[in-house]
Tab-separated table of C-alpha atoms and ligand atoms in Angstrom:
chain	number	residue	atom	x	y	z
A	1	MET	CA	-15.960	-21.124	13.786
A	2	THR	CA	-13.240	-20.802	11.146
A	3	GLU	CA	-10.123	-19.177	12.568
A	4	VAL	CA	-7.999	-17.076	10.254
A	5	LEU	CA	-4.600	-15.540	10.904
A	6	VAL	CA	-3.819	-12.450	8.817
A	7	SER	CA	-0.212	-11.231	8.677
A	8	GLY	CA	0.021	-7.431	8.285
A	9	ALA	CA	-2.203	-4.658	9.629
A	10	SER	CA	-2.115	-2.131	6.815
A	11	VAL	CA	-4.713	-1.574	4.090
A	12	ALA	CA	-5.145	-5.157	2.856
A	13	GLY	CA	-4.897	-6.813	6.289
A	14	THR	CA	-7.367	-4.576	8.119
A	15	ALA	CA	-9.841	-4.533	5.219
A	16	LEU	CA	-9.681	-8.315	5.024
A	17	ALA	CA	-10.166	-8.599	8.801
A	18	TYR	CA	-13.267	-6.421	8.505
A	19	TRP	CA	-14.854	-8.489	5.738
A	20	LEU	CA	-13.951	-11.856	7.236
A	21	GLY	CA	-15.438	-10.667	10.516
A	22	GLN	CA	-18.614	-9.632	8.691
A	23	HIS	CA	-18.840	-13.101	7.174
A	24	GLY	CA	-18.554	-14.809	10.563
A	25	TYR	CA	-14.878	-15.765	10.724
A	26	LEU	CA	-12.747	-15.401	13.838
A	27	VAL	CA	-9.784	-13.240	12.863
A	28	THR	CA	-6.376	-12.592	14.419
A	29	VAL	CA	-4.025	-10.072	12.820
A	30	VAL	CA	-0.305	-10.196	13.526
A	31	GLU	CA	1.660	-7.021	12.740
A	32	SER	CA	5.433	-6.766	13.116
A	33	HIS	CA	5.342	-3.060	13.982
A	34	PRO	CA	4.532	-2.284	17.652
A	35	GLY	CA	1.305	-0.556	16.532
A	36	LEU	CA	-0.234	0.512	13.241
A	37	ARG	CA	2.699	1.472	11.060
A	38	PRO	CA	2.656	5.230	10.412
A	39	GLY	CA	3.857	6.967	7.259
A	40	GLY	CA	3.428	7.031	3.539
A	41	GLN	CA	2.245	9.688	1.201
A	42	ALA	CA	-1.243	10.639	0.242
A	43	ILE	CA	-2.887	7.760	-1.602
A	44	ASP	CA	-6.037	7.629	-3.703
A	45	VAL	CA	-9.095	5.494	-3.248
A	46	ARG	CA	-10.898	5.502	-6.548
A	47	GLY	CA	-13.343	3.746	-8.820
A	48	PRO	CA	-14.846	0.510	-7.509
A	49	ALA	CA	-12.712	0.693	-4.331
A	50	LEU	CA	-14.932	3.609	-3.276
A	51	ALA	CA	-17.861	1.176	-3.337
A	52	VAL	CA	-15.936	-1.112	-0.968
A	53	LEU	CA	-15.368	1.772	1.451
A	54	GLU	CA	-19.033	2.665	1.168
A	55	ALA	CA	-20.108	-0.900	1.932
A	56	MET	CA	-17.905	-0.718	5.024
A	57	GLY	CA	-19.670	2.484	6.097
A	58	LEU	CA	-16.391	4.404	5.869
A	59	LEU	CA	-16.943	6.643	2.861
A	60	GLN	CA	-17.942	9.695	4.861
A	61	ALA	CA	-15.160	9.277	7.438
A	62	ALA	CA	-12.604	8.866	4.659
A	63	ALA	CA	-13.941	11.937	2.849
A	64	GLU	CA	-13.548	13.948	6.051
A	65	ARG	CA	-9.843	13.084	6.058
A	66	LYS	CA	-9.246	14.104	2.458
A	67	THR	CA	-6.057	16.055	1.863
A	68	ASN	CA	-8.009	18.745	-0.039
A	69	ILE	CA	-4.890	19.744	-1.943
A	70	ARG	CA	-5.749	22.756	-4.130
A	71	GLY	CA	-2.816	22.608	-6.504
A	72	SER	CA	0.925	22.434	-6.962
A	73	SER	CA	3.936	24.543	-7.916
A	74	VAL	CA	7.207	23.690	-9.536
A	75	VAL	CA	10.081	25.801	-8.229
A	76	ASP	CA	13.701	26.345	-9.216
A	77	ARG	CA	16.644	25.447	-6.996
A	78	ASP	CA	16.273	28.742	-5.106
A	79	GLY	CA	12.571	28.254	-4.487
A	80	ASN	CA	11.320	30.687	-7.148
A	81	GLU	CA	8.073	29.515	-8.648
A	82	LEU	CA	8.400	28.387	-12.255
A	83	SER	CA	4.829	27.223	-12.778
A	84	ARG	CA	1.659	26.493	-10.864
A	85	ASP	CA	-1.269	24.226	-11.583
A	86	THR	CA	-4.672	24.186	-9.954
A	87	GLU	CA	-6.250	21.992	-12.634
A	88	SER	CA	-4.364	18.713	-12.501
A	89	THR	CA	-2.556	16.620	-9.918
A	90	PRO	CA	1.227	16.168	-10.277
A	91	THR	CA	0.541	12.671	-11.600
A	92	GLY	CA	-1.681	14.024	-14.356
A	93	GLY	CA	-5.348	13.457	-13.443
A	94	PRO	CA	-7.794	16.317	-12.862
A	95	ILE	CA	-7.724	17.822	-9.341
A	96	ASP	CA	-11.475	18.017	-9.297
A	97	ASN	CA	-12.380	14.316	-9.337
A	98	PRO	CA	-14.528	11.879	-7.338
A	99	ASP	CA	-11.514	10.075	-5.808
A	100	ILE	CA	-10.704	10.276	-2.123
A	101	GLU	CA	-7.102	11.280	-1.559
A	102	LEU	CA	-5.969	10.818	2.025
A	103	LEU	CA	-2.842	9.886	3.932
A	104	ARG	CA	-2.123	6.158	3.913
A	105	ASP	CA	-1.921	6.031	7.692
A	106	ASP	CA	-5.210	7.936	8.112
A	107	LEU	CA	-6.958	5.340	5.960
A	108	VAL	CA	-5.381	2.442	7.850
A	109	GLU	CA	-6.528	3.921	11.161
A	110	LEU	CA	-10.121	4.083	9.890
A	111	LEU	CA	-10.005	0.531	8.590
A	112	TYR	CA	-8.473	-0.705	11.839
A	113	GLU	CA	-11.148	0.959	13.958
A	114	SER	CA	-13.837	-0.682	11.829
A	115	THR	CA	-12.498	-4.117	12.785
A	116	LEU	CA	-12.736	-3.500	16.540
A	117	PRO	CA	-13.605	-5.053	18.895
A	118	ARG	CA	-14.095	-8.372	17.194
A	119	THR	CA	-10.562	-8.727	15.754
A	120	GLU	CA	-7.614	-9.798	17.876
A	121	TYR	CA	-4.374	-7.918	17.140
A	122	LEU	CA	-0.886	-9.187	17.957
A	123	PHE	CA	1.345	-6.149	17.526
A	124	GLY	CA	5.130	-6.398	17.586
A	125	ASP	CA	5.150	-10.020	16.498
A	126	SER	CA	5.594	-11.961	13.297
A	127	ILE	CA	5.221	-15.482	11.955
A	128	ALA	CA	8.502	-17.370	12.431
A	129	SER	CA	7.404	-20.580	10.700
A	130	LEU	CA	4.254	-22.334	9.581
A	131	ASP	CA	3.325	-25.876	8.695
A	132	ASN	CA	0.708	-25.898	5.962
A	133	ARG	CA	0.570	-29.628	5.238
A	134	GLY	CA	-2.200	-30.850	7.510
A	135	PRO	CA	-5.926	-30.147	8.066
A	136	ALA	CA	-4.947	-26.846	9.742
A	137	VAL	CA	-1.946	-24.510	9.764
A	138	ASP	CA	0.434	-24.733	12.717
A	139	VAL	CA	2.024	-21.358	13.296
A	140	LYS	CA	5.028	-20.469	15.441
A	141	PHE	CA	5.498	-16.792	16.221
A	142	GLU	CA	8.754	-14.895	16.715
A	143	SER	CA	7.631	-14.237	20.299
A	144	GLY	CA	7.829	-17.977	20.964
A	145	SER	CA	4.096	-18.699	21.150
A	146	ALA	CA	2.446	-21.251	18.875
A	147	ARG	CA	-1.146	-21.547	17.635
A	148	THR	CA	-3.190	-23.385	15.054
A	149	TYR	CA	-5.433	-21.687	12.481
A	150	ASP	CA	-7.719	-22.959	9.745
A	151	LEU	CA	-6.318	-20.464	7.237
A	152	VAL	CA	-3.402	-18.019	7.076
A	153	ILE	CA	-3.399	-14.961	4.808
A	154	GLY	CA	-0.323	-12.915	4.001
A	155	ALA	CA	-1.220	-9.219	3.827
A	156	ASP	CA	2.286	-8.184	4.742
A	157	GLY	CA	3.203	-6.065	1.774
A	158	LEU	CA	5.797	-5.934	-0.962
A	159	HIS	CA	8.386	-7.813	1.116
A	160	SER	CA	5.837	-10.307	2.446
A	161	ASN	CA	6.998	-12.692	5.135
A	162	VAL	CA	4.226	-15.223	4.418
A	163	ARG	CA	5.100	-15.235	0.721
A	164	LYS	CA	8.741	-15.912	1.568
A	165	LEU	CA	7.831	-18.754	3.977
A	166	VAL	CA	5.317	-20.486	1.723
A	167	PHE	CA	5.914	-19.446	-1.915
A	168	GLY	CA	9.679	-18.867	-1.972
A	169	PRO	CA	12.264	-16.100	-2.058
A	170	GLU	CA	11.245	-12.598	-3.101
A	171	ASP	CA	13.653	-12.482	-6.044
A	172	ARG	CA	11.453	-14.974	-7.892
A	173	PHE	CA	8.444	-12.666	-7.891
A	174	ILE	CA	9.712	-9.092	-7.764
A	175	LYS	CA	9.919	-6.845	-10.785
A	176	ARG	CA	11.952	-3.772	-9.872
A	177	LEU	CA	11.034	-0.533	-11.599
A	178	GLY	CA	14.216	1.420	-10.810
A	179	THR	CA	12.620	4.397	-9.008
A	180	HIS	CA	13.528	4.888	-5.350
A	181	ALA	CA	11.677	7.162	-2.957
A	182	ALA	CA	11.996	8.268	0.649
A	183	ILE	CA	8.810	9.542	2.297
A	184	PHE	CA	8.542	11.063	5.761
A	185	THR	CA	6.717	13.602	7.894
A	186	VAL	CA	8.186	17.077	8.332
A	187	PRO	CA	6.836	20.222	9.992
A	188	ASN	CA	4.959	22.460	7.561
A	189	PHE	CA	8.040	24.712	7.466
A	190	LEU	CA	7.158	26.118	4.028
A	191	ASP	CA	3.724	27.249	5.333
A	192	LEU	CA	2.026	25.406	2.501
A	193	ASP	CA	-1.701	25.973	2.379
A	194	TYR	CA	-3.259	22.745	1.043
A	195	TRP	CA	-0.469	22.872	-1.517
A	196	GLN	CA	2.278	20.767	-3.069
A	197	THR	CA	5.671	22.121	-4.157
A	198	TRP	CA	8.121	20.213	-6.309
A	199	HIS	CA	11.662	20.724	-7.480
A	200	TYR	CA	13.298	18.661	-10.193
A	201	GLY	CA	17.085	18.605	-9.840
A	202	ASP	CA	19.632	17.192	-12.273
A	203	SER	CA	19.109	13.619	-11.140
A	204	THR	CA	16.650	13.760	-8.245
A	205	MET	CA	13.268	15.163	-7.332
A	206	ALA	CA	12.009	16.621	-4.081
A	207	GLY	CA	8.469	17.414	-3.065
A	208	VAL	CA	6.743	18.776	0.016
A	209	TYR	CA	3.012	18.978	0.566
A	210	SER	CA	0.910	20.054	3.465
A	211	ALA	CA	-1.133	17.417	5.271
A	212	ARG	CA	-3.747	17.136	8.016
A	213	ASP	CA	-5.186	20.605	7.472
A	214	ASN	CA	-1.745	22.198	7.094
A	215	SER	CA	-0.713	21.122	10.597
A	216	GLU	CA	2.157	19.092	9.145
A	217	ALA	CA	3.712	18.182	5.818
A	218	ARG	CA	5.019	15.112	4.056
A	219	ALA	CA	8.240	15.119	2.081
A	220	MET	CA	9.314	12.943	-0.773
A	221	LEU	CA	12.853	12.591	-2.095
A	222	GLY	CA	13.200	10.444	-5.179
A	223	PHE	CA	15.685	9.310	-7.793
A	224	MET	CA	16.081	6.672	-10.479
A	225	ASP	CA	18.725	3.978	-10.546
A	226	ALA	CA	17.874	0.605	-12.010
A	227	GLU	CA	21.141	-0.907	-10.725
A	228	LEU	CA	20.709	0.024	-7.058
A	229	HIS	CA	19.041	-2.505	-4.752
A	230	LEU	CA	19.228	-1.432	-1.117
A	231	ASP	CA	18.067	-3.735	1.653
A	232	TYR	CA	14.620	-2.438	2.599
A	233	ARG	CA	15.453	-3.033	6.293
A	234	ASP	CA	18.764	-1.136	6.320
A	235	THR	CA	17.652	2.361	7.300
A	236	GLU	CA	21.200	3.653	7.826
A	237	ALA	CA	22.209	2.658	4.275
A	238	GLN	CA	19.038	4.329	2.967
A	239	PHE	CA	19.771	7.578	4.845
A	240	ALA	CA	23.304	7.601	3.456
A	241	GLU	CA	22.166	6.905	-0.112
A	242	VAL	CA	19.478	9.603	-0.040
A	243	GLU	CA	21.951	12.127	1.435
A	244	ARG	CA	24.541	11.308	-1.215
A	245	ARG	CA	22.059	11.638	-4.064
A	246	MET	CA	20.484	14.872	-2.813
A	247	ASP	CA	23.806	16.598	-2.105
A	248	GLY	CA	24.150	19.794	-4.145
A	249	GLU	CA	20.752	19.403	-5.832
A	250	GLY	CA	19.416	22.590	-4.252
A	251	TRP	CA	16.103	23.926	-2.959
A	252	VAL	CA	15.173	22.890	0.598
A	253	ARG	CA	16.929	19.531	0.407
A	254	PRO	CA	19.362	20.356	3.271
A	255	GLN	CA	16.413	21.014	5.661
A	256	LEU	CA	14.581	17.930	4.417
A	257	LEU	CA	17.639	15.772	4.985
A	258	LYS	CA	17.883	17.034	8.562
A	259	TYR	CA	14.222	16.224	9.200
A	260	MET	CA	14.627	12.846	7.526
A	261	ARG	CA	17.071	11.576	10.152
A	262	THR	CA	14.630	12.197	13.005
A	263	ALA	CA	11.317	11.594	11.223
A	264	PRO	CA	8.908	9.356	13.157
A	265	ASP	CA	7.842	7.495	10.014
A	266	PHE	CA	10.748	7.334	7.545
A	267	TYR	CA	9.870	5.000	4.662
A	268	PHE	CA	12.146	4.129	1.769
A	269	ASP	CA	11.762	1.599	-0.952
A	270	GLU	CA	12.374	0.849	-4.579
A	271	MET	CA	9.152	0.912	-6.534
A	272	SER	CA	8.475	-2.630	-7.591
A	273	GLN	CA	5.759	-5.025	-8.621
A	274	ILE	CA	4.999	-8.548	-7.460
A	275	VAL	CA	3.980	-10.994	-10.148
A	276	LEU	CA	2.702	-14.460	-9.183
A	277	ASP	CA	0.704	-16.926	-11.250
A	278	HIS	CA	-1.108	-18.268	-8.166
A	279	TRP	CA	-1.987	-16.590	-4.900
A	280	SER	CA	-2.559	-19.599	-2.668
A	281	ILE	CA	-0.891	-22.831	-1.626
A	282	GLY	CA	-2.943	-25.170	0.536
A	283	ARG	CA	-4.476	-23.200	3.405
A	284	VAL	CA	-2.340	-20.110	2.829
A	285	ALA	CA	-3.184	-17.225	0.486
A	286	LEU	CA	-1.891	-13.728	-0.231
A	287	VAL	CA	-3.690	-10.399	-0.612
A	288	GLY	CA	-2.673	-6.823	-1.483
A	289	ASP	CA	0.947	-5.943	-2.207
A	290	ALA	CA	2.094	-9.348	-0.933
A	291	ALA	CA	0.331	-11.011	-3.875
A	292	TYR	CA	0.243	-8.366	-6.618
A	293	CYS	CA	1.953	-5.132	-5.676
A	294	CYS	CA	1.206	-2.722	-8.496
A	295	SER	CA	3.695	-0.090	-7.186
A	296	PRO	CA	2.975	3.519	-6.236
A	297	LEU	CA	3.593	4.406	-9.893
A	298	SER	CA	0.258	2.778	-10.774
A	299	GLY	CA	-1.655	5.109	-8.446
A	300	GLN	CA	-3.775	2.072	-7.662
A	301	GLY	CA	-1.975	0.115	-4.895
A	302	THR	CA	-4.418	0.981	-2.154
A	303	SER	CA	-7.556	0.590	-4.245
A	304	VAL	CA	-6.388	-2.811	-5.466
A	305	ALA	CA	-5.657	-3.898	-1.875
A	306	LEU	CA	-9.188	-2.881	-0.803
A	307	LEU	CA	-10.739	-4.716	-3.748
A	308	GLY	CA	-8.608	-7.821	-3.222
A	309	ALA	CA	-9.548	-8.024	0.450
A	310	TYR	CA	-13.242	-7.650	-0.379
A	311	ILE	CA	-13.150	-10.318	-3.097
A	312	LEU	CA	-11.035	-12.801	-1.129
A	313	ALA	CA	-13.334	-12.612	1.910
A	314	GLY	CA	-16.412	-12.775	-0.323
A	315	GLU	CA	-15.211	-15.830	-2.220
A	316	LEU	CA	-14.393	-17.621	1.042
A	317	LYS	CA	-17.915	-16.856	2.205
A	318	MET	CA	-19.303	-18.270	-1.063
A	319	ALA	CA	-17.240	-21.415	-0.492
A	320	THR	CA	-18.613	-21.927	3.020
A	321	GLY	CA	-21.442	-24.434	3.443
A	322	PHE	CA	-24.417	-24.188	5.818
A	323	ASP	CA	-22.552	-26.545	8.152
A	324	GLY	CA	-19.712	-24.004	8.357
A	325	TYR	CA	-17.297	-26.126	6.324
A	326	VAL	CA	-15.056	-23.907	4.177
A	327	ASP	CA	-13.904	-25.240	0.859
A	328	HIS	CA	-10.928	-22.909	1.040
A	329	GLY	CA	-9.416	-24.297	-2.185
A	330	ARG	CA	-12.524	-23.267	-4.117
A	331	GLY	CA	-12.633	-19.878	-2.397
A	332	PHE	CA	-8.978	-19.147	-3.149
A	333	ILE	CA	-9.231	-20.227	-6.790
A	334	ASN	CA	-12.346	-18.132	-7.399
A	335	TYR	CA	-10.659	-15.119	-5.784
A	336	PHE	CA	-7.800	-15.553	-8.264
A	337	LYS	CA	-10.116	-16.060	-11.236
A	338	ARG	CA	-12.222	-13.017	-10.454
A	339	PHE	CA	-9.363	-10.680	-9.804
A	340	HIS	CA	-6.249	-11.716	-11.710
A	341	ALA	CA	-6.994	-10.061	-15.060
A	342	TYR	CA	-7.863	-6.798	-13.296
A	343	VAL	CA	-4.564	-6.909	-11.416
A	344	GLN	CA	-2.663	-7.449	-14.657
A	345	ARG	CA	-4.347	-4.467	-16.291
A	346	THR	CA	-3.604	-2.363	-13.240
A	347	GLN	CA	0.050	-3.349	-13.114
A	348	PHE	CA	0.314	-2.135	-16.691
A	349	LEU	CA	-0.586	1.373	-15.464
A	350	ALA	CA	2.797	1.584	-13.732
A	351	THR	CA	4.883	0.152	-16.506
A	352	ASP	CA	3.519	1.729	-19.685
A	353	ASN	CA	5.671	4.843	-19.234
A	354	ILE	CA	8.721	2.880	-18.251
A	355	ALA	CA	8.427	0.693	-21.326
A	356	GLY	CA	8.956	3.884	-23.338
A	357	GLY	CA	5.592	3.954	-25.057
A	358	ALA	CA	3.285	6.947	-25.083
A	359	PRO	CA	1.755	7.392	-21.624
A	360	ILE	CA	-1.802	6.186	-21.478
A	361	SER	CA	-4.525	8.798	-21.598
A	362	GLN	CA	-6.819	9.726	-18.716
A	363	GLU	CA	-9.637	7.899	-20.552
A	364	GLN	CA	-7.588	4.697	-20.773
A	365	PHE	CA	-6.613	5.039	-17.112
A	366	ASP	CA	-10.258	5.454	-16.072
A	367	ALA	CA	-11.315	2.533	-18.254
A	368	ILE	CA	-8.802	0.235	-16.547
A	369	VAL	CA	-9.714	1.451	-13.055
A	370	HIS	CA	-13.396	0.733	-13.695
A	371	SER	CA	-12.887	-2.543	-15.545
A	372	ILE	CA	-14.245	-4.753	-12.776
A	373	THR	CA	-17.759	-5.443	-11.583
A	374	LEU	CA	-18.057	-6.254	-7.916
A	375	LEU	CA	-20.376	-8.962	-6.690
A	376	LYS	CA	-22.462	-8.418	-3.563
A	377	TYR	CA	-21.320	-11.162	-1.215
B	1	LIG	C1	5.056	2.649	5.942
B	1	LIG	C2	4.485	2.496	4.556
B	1	LIG	C3	4.496	3.593	3.699
B	1	LIG	C4	3.973	3.479	2.423
B	1	LIG	N1	3.979	4.562	1.621
B	1	LIG	C5	3.411	4.506	0.414
B	1	LIG	C6	3.353	5.652	-0.414
B	1	LIG	O1	3.837	6.701	-0.039
B	1	LIG	N2	2.751	5.545	-1.623
B	1	LIG	C7	2.191	4.382	-2.050
B	1	LIG	O2	1.651	4.341	-3.153
B	1	LIG	N3	2.247	3.285	-1.300
B	1	LIG	C8	2.829	3.312	-0.073
B	1	LIG	N4	2.896	2.180	0.694
B	1	LIG	C9	2.343	0.936	0.155
B	1	LIG	C10	0.847	0.949	0.216
B	1	LIG	O3	0.408	0.993	1.553
B	1	LIG	C11	0.366	-0.306	-0.471
B	1	LIG	O4	0.805	-0.312	-1.818
B	1	LIG	C12	-1.144	-0.505	-0.537
B	1	LIG	O5	-1.836	0.303	0.344
B	1	LIG	C13	-1.483	-1.966	-0.268
B	1	LIG	O6	-1.260	-2.211	1.084
B	1	LIG	P1	-0.922	-3.594	1.748
B	1	LIG	O7	-1.713	-3.631	2.999
B	1	LIG	O8	-1.046	-4.708	0.787
B	1	LIG	O9	0.644	-3.483	2.071
B	1	LIG	P2	1.414	-2.470	3.013
B	1	LIG	O10	0.711	-1.185	3.127
B	1	LIG	O11	2.825	-2.445	2.571
B	1	LIG	O12	1.325	-3.165	4.455
B	1	LIG	C14	2.022	-4.292	4.860
B	1	LIG	C15	1.889	-4.401	6.370
B	1	LIG	O13	2.504	-5.609	6.781
B	1	LIG	C16	3.346	-5.355	7.872
B	1	LIG	N5	4.383	-6.364	7.893
B	1	LIG	C17	5.513	-6.415	7.153
B	1	LIG	N6	6.217	-7.507	7.482
B	1	LIG	C18	5.499	-8.174	8.423
B	1	LIG	C19	5.718	-9.376	9.143
B	1	LIG	N7	6.813	-10.103	8.980
B	1	LIG	N8	4.775	-9.766	10.036
B	1	LIG	C20	3.660	-9.022	10.254
B	1	LIG	N9	3.421	-7.861	9.596
B	1	LIG	C21	4.334	-7.452	8.700
B	1	LIG	C22	3.852	-3.944	7.638
B	1	LIG	O14	4.346	-3.339	8.804
B	1	LIG	C23	2.600	-3.276	7.123
B	1	LIG	O15	1.786	-2.824	8.173
B	1	LIG	C24	3.428	2.235	1.977
B	1	LIG	C25	3.423	1.142	2.837
B	1	LIG	C26	3.941	1.251	4.114
B	1	LIG	C27	3.928	0.047	5.036
């Protein structure tokens, strides 16, 4: 049986583990966090990615965890409502749409459960080094253990460890978009009822929206600065930067900053894209943000990760003979060929505004989202 090590247990890693398991591979997932990593804002699963969820039997369960946000308000610095919108989402699309909007961590939990019990998880560990030159990949883990796998897949996100070990330093592949955001859970202290509230300050934005049937809320504090590059691991520097930027900008920022320091799931990053002209070297390949992060500004990061996982697993299956031999090179190349143009179109969704052109229309957005036909593997 072909043994695959997947690094990262978020959207791409768990979805890949599911599909590889379906196709008869033996899968281990190593995740650096001690469990599934919580946090993140509400994300959308849309277009063909809904078909992937459906094929996994998760459509209904995902729909049951929808945020069901009814609309949004923009308020002034004292909290007085300036406008309200029950027609469109803050990012522009219609509120009444076929997409499934749910919390990132709720989706990951569903995907994870779908991989049990046949997937082995190594939580709180990470790949320290790997040797990809022979007929298998020799992996040493941070914990000190060592194992050999037929294939290794990096599904470890924007700052991928596998990409760094095998493809090279992040700076070669990252395209920074200059927007920084902190996202974290807060109590629903504004008593929001399936509602989002936003305030735009002089140089920052703040948003709070209710989550999990109003039992809690998620906050987002954002700002733009193309020159700032904080270390994504330096939480103290991130706290300090967010506090400095939000100071004096009004609304409920002081409360949010207090909650931020003790939040169970603080997440901060600069919105960025990853651009590679190949997604595999030898027996190692990348999937999801590790290979082609589109950035939250595209609204497509999660859907693209689900599609990539489905296609990568499917193409490996297609490259597997009756004797069980996997022509991994063929599988990896066909994954790239089938998916690369779609990824490029999707990455454009995040950058068209930044480039200063007219924002693309809803019709153009929909056309790009649907511009892929999935094979049945
Ligand atoms: C905590 C968090 C919050 C996020 N919030 C948002 C958001 O608000 N909006 C949005 O659009 N996108 C968000 N994202 C990104 C979003 O999840 C992805 O764009 C998309 O879902 C594709 O997911 P992915 O699985 O490729 O990468 P990710 O979701 O980034 O997952 C990468 C996984 O790899 C793990 N990992 C990292 N390093 C290692 C290592 N060395 N060894 C093993 N595992 C490792 C991480 O802990 C994580 O579980 C967030 C990601 C995370 C991890």
